[in-house]
mmCIF file of C-alpha atoms in Angstrom:
data_model
loop_
_atom_site.group_PDB
_atom_site.id
_atom_site.type_symbol
_atom_site.label_atom_id
_atom_site.label_comp_id
_atom_site.label_asym_id
_atom_site.label_seq_id
_atom_site.Cartn_x
_atom_site.Cartn_y
_atom_site.Cartn_z
ATOM 1 C CA UNK A 1029 0.000 0.000 0.000
ATOM 2 C CA UNK A 1030 2.728 2.521 0.858
ATOM 3 C CA UNK A 1031 4.821 3.947 -1.922
ATOM 4 C CA UNK A 1032 8.596 3.663 -2.261
ATOM 5 C CA UNK A 1033 8.907 6.995 -4.053
ATOM 6 C CA UNK A 1034 6.606 9.981 -3.700
ATOM 7 C CA UNK A 1035 6.515 13.565 -4.897
ATOM 8 C CA UNK A 1036 3.777 14.408 -2.387
ATOM 9 C CA UNK A 1037 3.925 15.821 1.128
ATOM 10 C CA UNK A 1038 2.339 13.759 3.880
ATOM 11 C CA UNK A 1039 3.730 10.228 3.701
ATOM 12 C CA UNK A 1040 7.264 11.102 2.687
ATOM 13 C CA UNK A 1041 9.984 9.164 4.543
ATOM 14 C CA UNK A 1042 7.647 7.140 6.752
ATOM 15 C CA UNK A 1043 9.561 4.448 8.623
ATOM 16 C CA UNK A 1044 7.591 1.470 7.255
ATOM 17 C CA UNK A 1045 8.032 2.807 3.720
ATOM 18 C CA UNK A 1046 11.797 3.198 4.078
ATOM 19 C CA UNK A 1047 12.157 -0.261 5.622
ATOM 20 C CA UNK A 1048 10.007 -1.867 2.930
ATOM 21 C CA UNK A 1049 11.971 -0.130 0.160
ATOM 22 C CA UNK A 1050 15.283 -1.316 1.646
ATOM 23 C CA UNK A 1051 14.015 -4.896 1.832
ATOM 24 C CA UNK A 1052 12.076 -5.135 -1.433
ATOM 25 C CA UNK A 1053 13.646 -2.793 -3.976
ATOM 26 C CA UNK A 1054 16.750 -4.972 -4.549
ATOM 27 C CA UNK A 1055 14.455 -7.946 -5.163
ATOM 28 C CA UNK A 1056 12.303 -5.954 -7.611
ATOM 29 C CA UNK A 1057 15.443 -4.946 -9.482
ATOM 30 C CA UNK A 1058 17.154 -8.351 -9.438
ATOM 31 C CA UNK A 1059 14.058 -10.274 -10.533
ATOM 32 C CA UNK A 1060 13.077 -7.925 -13.347
ATOM 33 C CA UNK A 1061 9.919 -6.334 -11.955
ATOM 34 C CA UNK A 1062 8.680 -3.910 -14.599
ATOM 35 C CA UNK A 1063 6.399 -1.655 -12.560
ATOM 36 C CA UNK A 1064 5.177 -1.279 -8.988
ATOM 37 C CA UNK A 1065 1.710 0.043 -8.142
ATOM 38 C CA UNK A 1066 0.910 1.607 -4.791
ATOM 39 C CA UNK A 1067 -1.595 3.964 -3.232
ATOM 40 C CA UNK A 1068 -1.443 5.666 0.162
ATOM 41 C CA UNK A 1069 -1.081 9.178 -1.270
ATOM 42 C CA UNK A 1070 -4.401 10.366 -2.676
ATOM 43 C CA UNK A 1071 -2.877 11.526 -5.926
ATOM 44 C CA UNK A 1072 -1.285 10.179 -9.115
ATOM 45 C CA UNK A 1073 2.381 9.820 -9.968
ATOM 46 C CA UNK A 1074 4.500 7.825 -12.406
ATOM 47 C CA UNK A 1075 8.242 7.734 -11.918
ATOM 48 C CA UNK A 1076 10.925 7.170 -14.465
ATOM 49 C CA UNK A 1077 12.763 3.841 -14.282
ATOM 50 C CA UNK A 1078 14.282 3.859 -10.761
ATOM 51 C CA UNK A 1079 16.678 1.935 -8.572
ATOM 52 C CA UNK A 1080 18.143 3.040 -5.245
ATOM 53 C CA UNK A 1081 16.755 6.591 -5.611
ATOM 54 C CA UNK A 1082 18.458 6.980 -8.990
ATOM 55 C CA UNK A 1083 17.001 7.224 -12.489
ATOM 56 C CA UNK A 1084 18.077 4.269 -14.636
ATOM 57 C CA UNK A 1085 18.335 5.752 -18.121
ATOM 58 C CA UNK A 1086 18.361 2.421 -19.985
ATOM 59 C CA UNK A 1087 15.043 1.391 -18.382
ATOM 60 C CA UNK A 1088 16.517 -1.609 -16.564
ATOM 61 C CA UNK A 1089 14.646 -0.921 -13.310
ATOM 62 C CA UNK A 1090 10.997 -0.664 -12.246
ATOM 63 C CA UNK A 1091 8.698 2.267 -12.876
ATOM 64 C CA UNK A 1092 6.789 3.253 -9.711
ATOM 65 C CA UNK A 1093 3.169 4.398 -9.882
ATOM 66 C CA UNK A 1094 1.010 5.927 -7.174
ATOM 67 C CA UNK A 1095 -2.603 5.339 -8.126
ATOM 68 C CA UNK A 1096 -4.447 6.976 -5.251
ATOM 69 C CA UNK A 1097 -6.851 9.277 -7.082
ATOM 70 C CA UNK A 1098 -9.832 6.975 -6.843
ATOM 71 C CA UNK A 1099 -11.354 9.365 -4.346
ATOM 72 C CA UNK A 1100 -12.363 9.190 -0.698
ATOM 73 C CA UNK A 1101 -13.506 11.358 2.190
ATOM 74 C CA UNK A 1102 -9.990 12.738 2.743
ATOM 75 C CA UNK A 1103 -9.842 14.213 -0.775
ATOM 76 C CA UNK A 1104 -6.545 14.755 -2.612
ATOM 77 C CA UNK A 1105 -3.168 15.351 -1.033
ATOM 78 C CA UNK A 1106 -2.693 19.047 -0.412
ATOM 79 C CA UNK A 1107 0.982 19.661 -1.215
ATOM 80 C CA UNK A 1108 3.855 18.529 -3.382
ATOM 81 C CA UNK A 1109 7.264 18.117 -1.748
ATOM 82 C CA UNK A 1110 8.587 20.677 -4.267
ATOM 83 C CA UNK A 1111 6.814 23.114 -6.572
ATOM 84 C CA UNK A 1112 8.614 21.659 -9.592
ATOM 85 C CA UNK A 1113 8.612 17.874 -10.140
ATOM 86 C CA UNK A 1114 11.727 16.035 -9.057
ATOM 87 C CA UNK A 1115 13.986 14.867 -11.914
ATOM 88 C CA UNK A 1116 12.840 11.270 -11.399
ATOM 89 C CA UNK A 1117 9.119 12.094 -11.777
ATOM 90 C CA UNK A 1118 7.695 11.402 -15.229
ATOM 91 C CA UNK A 1119 4.225 12.792 -14.415
ATOM 92 C CA UNK A 1120 2.244 13.785 -11.330
ATOM 93 C CA UNK A 1121 -1.176 15.178 -10.419
ATOM 94 C CA UNK A 1122 -3.162 15.961 -7.285
ATOM 95 C CA UNK A 1123 -6.222 17.610 -8.811
ATOM 96 C CA UNK A 1124 -8.485 15.035 -10.487
ATOM 97 C CA UNK A 1125 -10.084 11.704 -9.670
ATOM 98 C CA UNK A 1126 -9.847 8.760 -12.004
ATOM 99 C CA UNK A 1127 -8.676 5.218 -12.575
ATOM 100 C CA UNK A 1128 -6.153 3.360 -14.690
ATOM 101 C CA UNK A 1129 -6.158 0.525 -17.166
ATOM 102 C CA UNK A 1130 -3.267 -1.813 -17.858
ATOM 103 C CA UNK A 1131 -3.295 -3.851 -21.057
ATOM 104 C CA UNK A 1132 -0.653 -6.493 -21.722
ATOM 105 C CA UNK A 1133 -0.385 -6.209 -25.491
ATOM 106 C CA UNK A 1134 2.131 -9.026 -25.907
ATOM 107 C CA UNK A 1135 5.104 -10.498 -24.039
ATOM 108 C CA UNK A 1136 7.233 -7.418 -24.696
ATOM 109 C CA UNK A 1137 4.869 -4.503 -24.117
ATOM 110 C CA UNK A 1138 2.159 -3.212 -21.774
ATOM 111 C CA UNK A 1139 -0.037 -0.151 -22.218
ATOM 112 C CA UNK A 1140 -0.880 1.919 -19.118
ATOM 113 C CA UNK A 1141 -3.491 4.638 -19.292
ATOM 114 C CA UNK A 1142 -4.742 6.920 -16.547
ATOM 115 C CA UNK A 1143 -8.355 7.894 -17.215
ATOM 116 C CA UNK A 1144 -9.681 11.074 -15.649
ATOM 117 C CA UNK A 1145 -13.116 11.095 -14.022
ATOM 118 C CA UNK A 1146 -15.506 12.505 -16.656
ATOM 119 C CA UNK A 1147 -17.054 14.748 -13.966
ATOM 120 C CA UNK A 1148 -13.801 16.761 -13.906
ATOM 121 C CA UNK A 1149 -14.422 18.205 -17.371
ATOM 122 C CA UNK A 1150 -12.594 21.487 -16.698
ATOM 123 C CA UNK A 1151 -9.366 19.636 -15.923
ATOM 124 C CA UNK A 1152 -7.347 17.849 -18.570
ATOM 125 C CA UNK A 1153 -4.883 15.577 -16.805
ATOM 126 C CA UNK A 1154 -4.144 12.219 -18.385
ATOM 127 C CA UNK A 1155 -1.268 9.782 -18.651
ATOM 128 C CA UNK A 1156 -0.764 7.321 -21.480
ATOM 129 C CA UNK A 1157 2.455 5.317 -21.708
ATOM 130 C CA UNK A 1158 3.851 2.126 -23.228
ATOM 131 C CA UNK A 1159 5.917 0.088 -20.765
ATOM 132 C CA UNK A 1160 8.450 -2.417 -22.128
ATOM 133 C CA UNK A 1161 9.038 -5.779 -20.505
ATOM 134 C CA UNK A 1162 12.562 -5.601 -19.041
ATOM 135 C CA UNK A 1163 13.145 -9.283 -19.791
ATOM 136 C CA UNK A 1164 13.173 -8.386 -23.487
ATOM 137 C CA UNK A 1165 15.402 -5.298 -23.304
ATOM 138 C CA UNK A 1166 18.733 -5.709 -25.066
#
């Protein structure tokens, strides 16, 4: 449930998150995990390919997604950690509700799409990305 990487204020550097990242991130990297979904923050974020708090330019590390904009009584997170996205953040949003779809197109490629709640017509946030299977990267 808790996220390993976040651009949002509120659950940043929580002890259970740091301990879980230390224990699990090497396994995710070593065993070729392509992406990691979490919630906890009531917002949306997709990281670049990451390992050990560092962007992996060749894509040989997981992409981390926070998919917490489904909505609840607490509403969205209120603040980002920084006004500008961190260099490891591919996309982030804390303004709209929505959901995502993940389609495995074939053994080499998945299609992730974040779909904004149609009731938020004045806002135009979306995310649409193709994610390669790391086992097939050369």
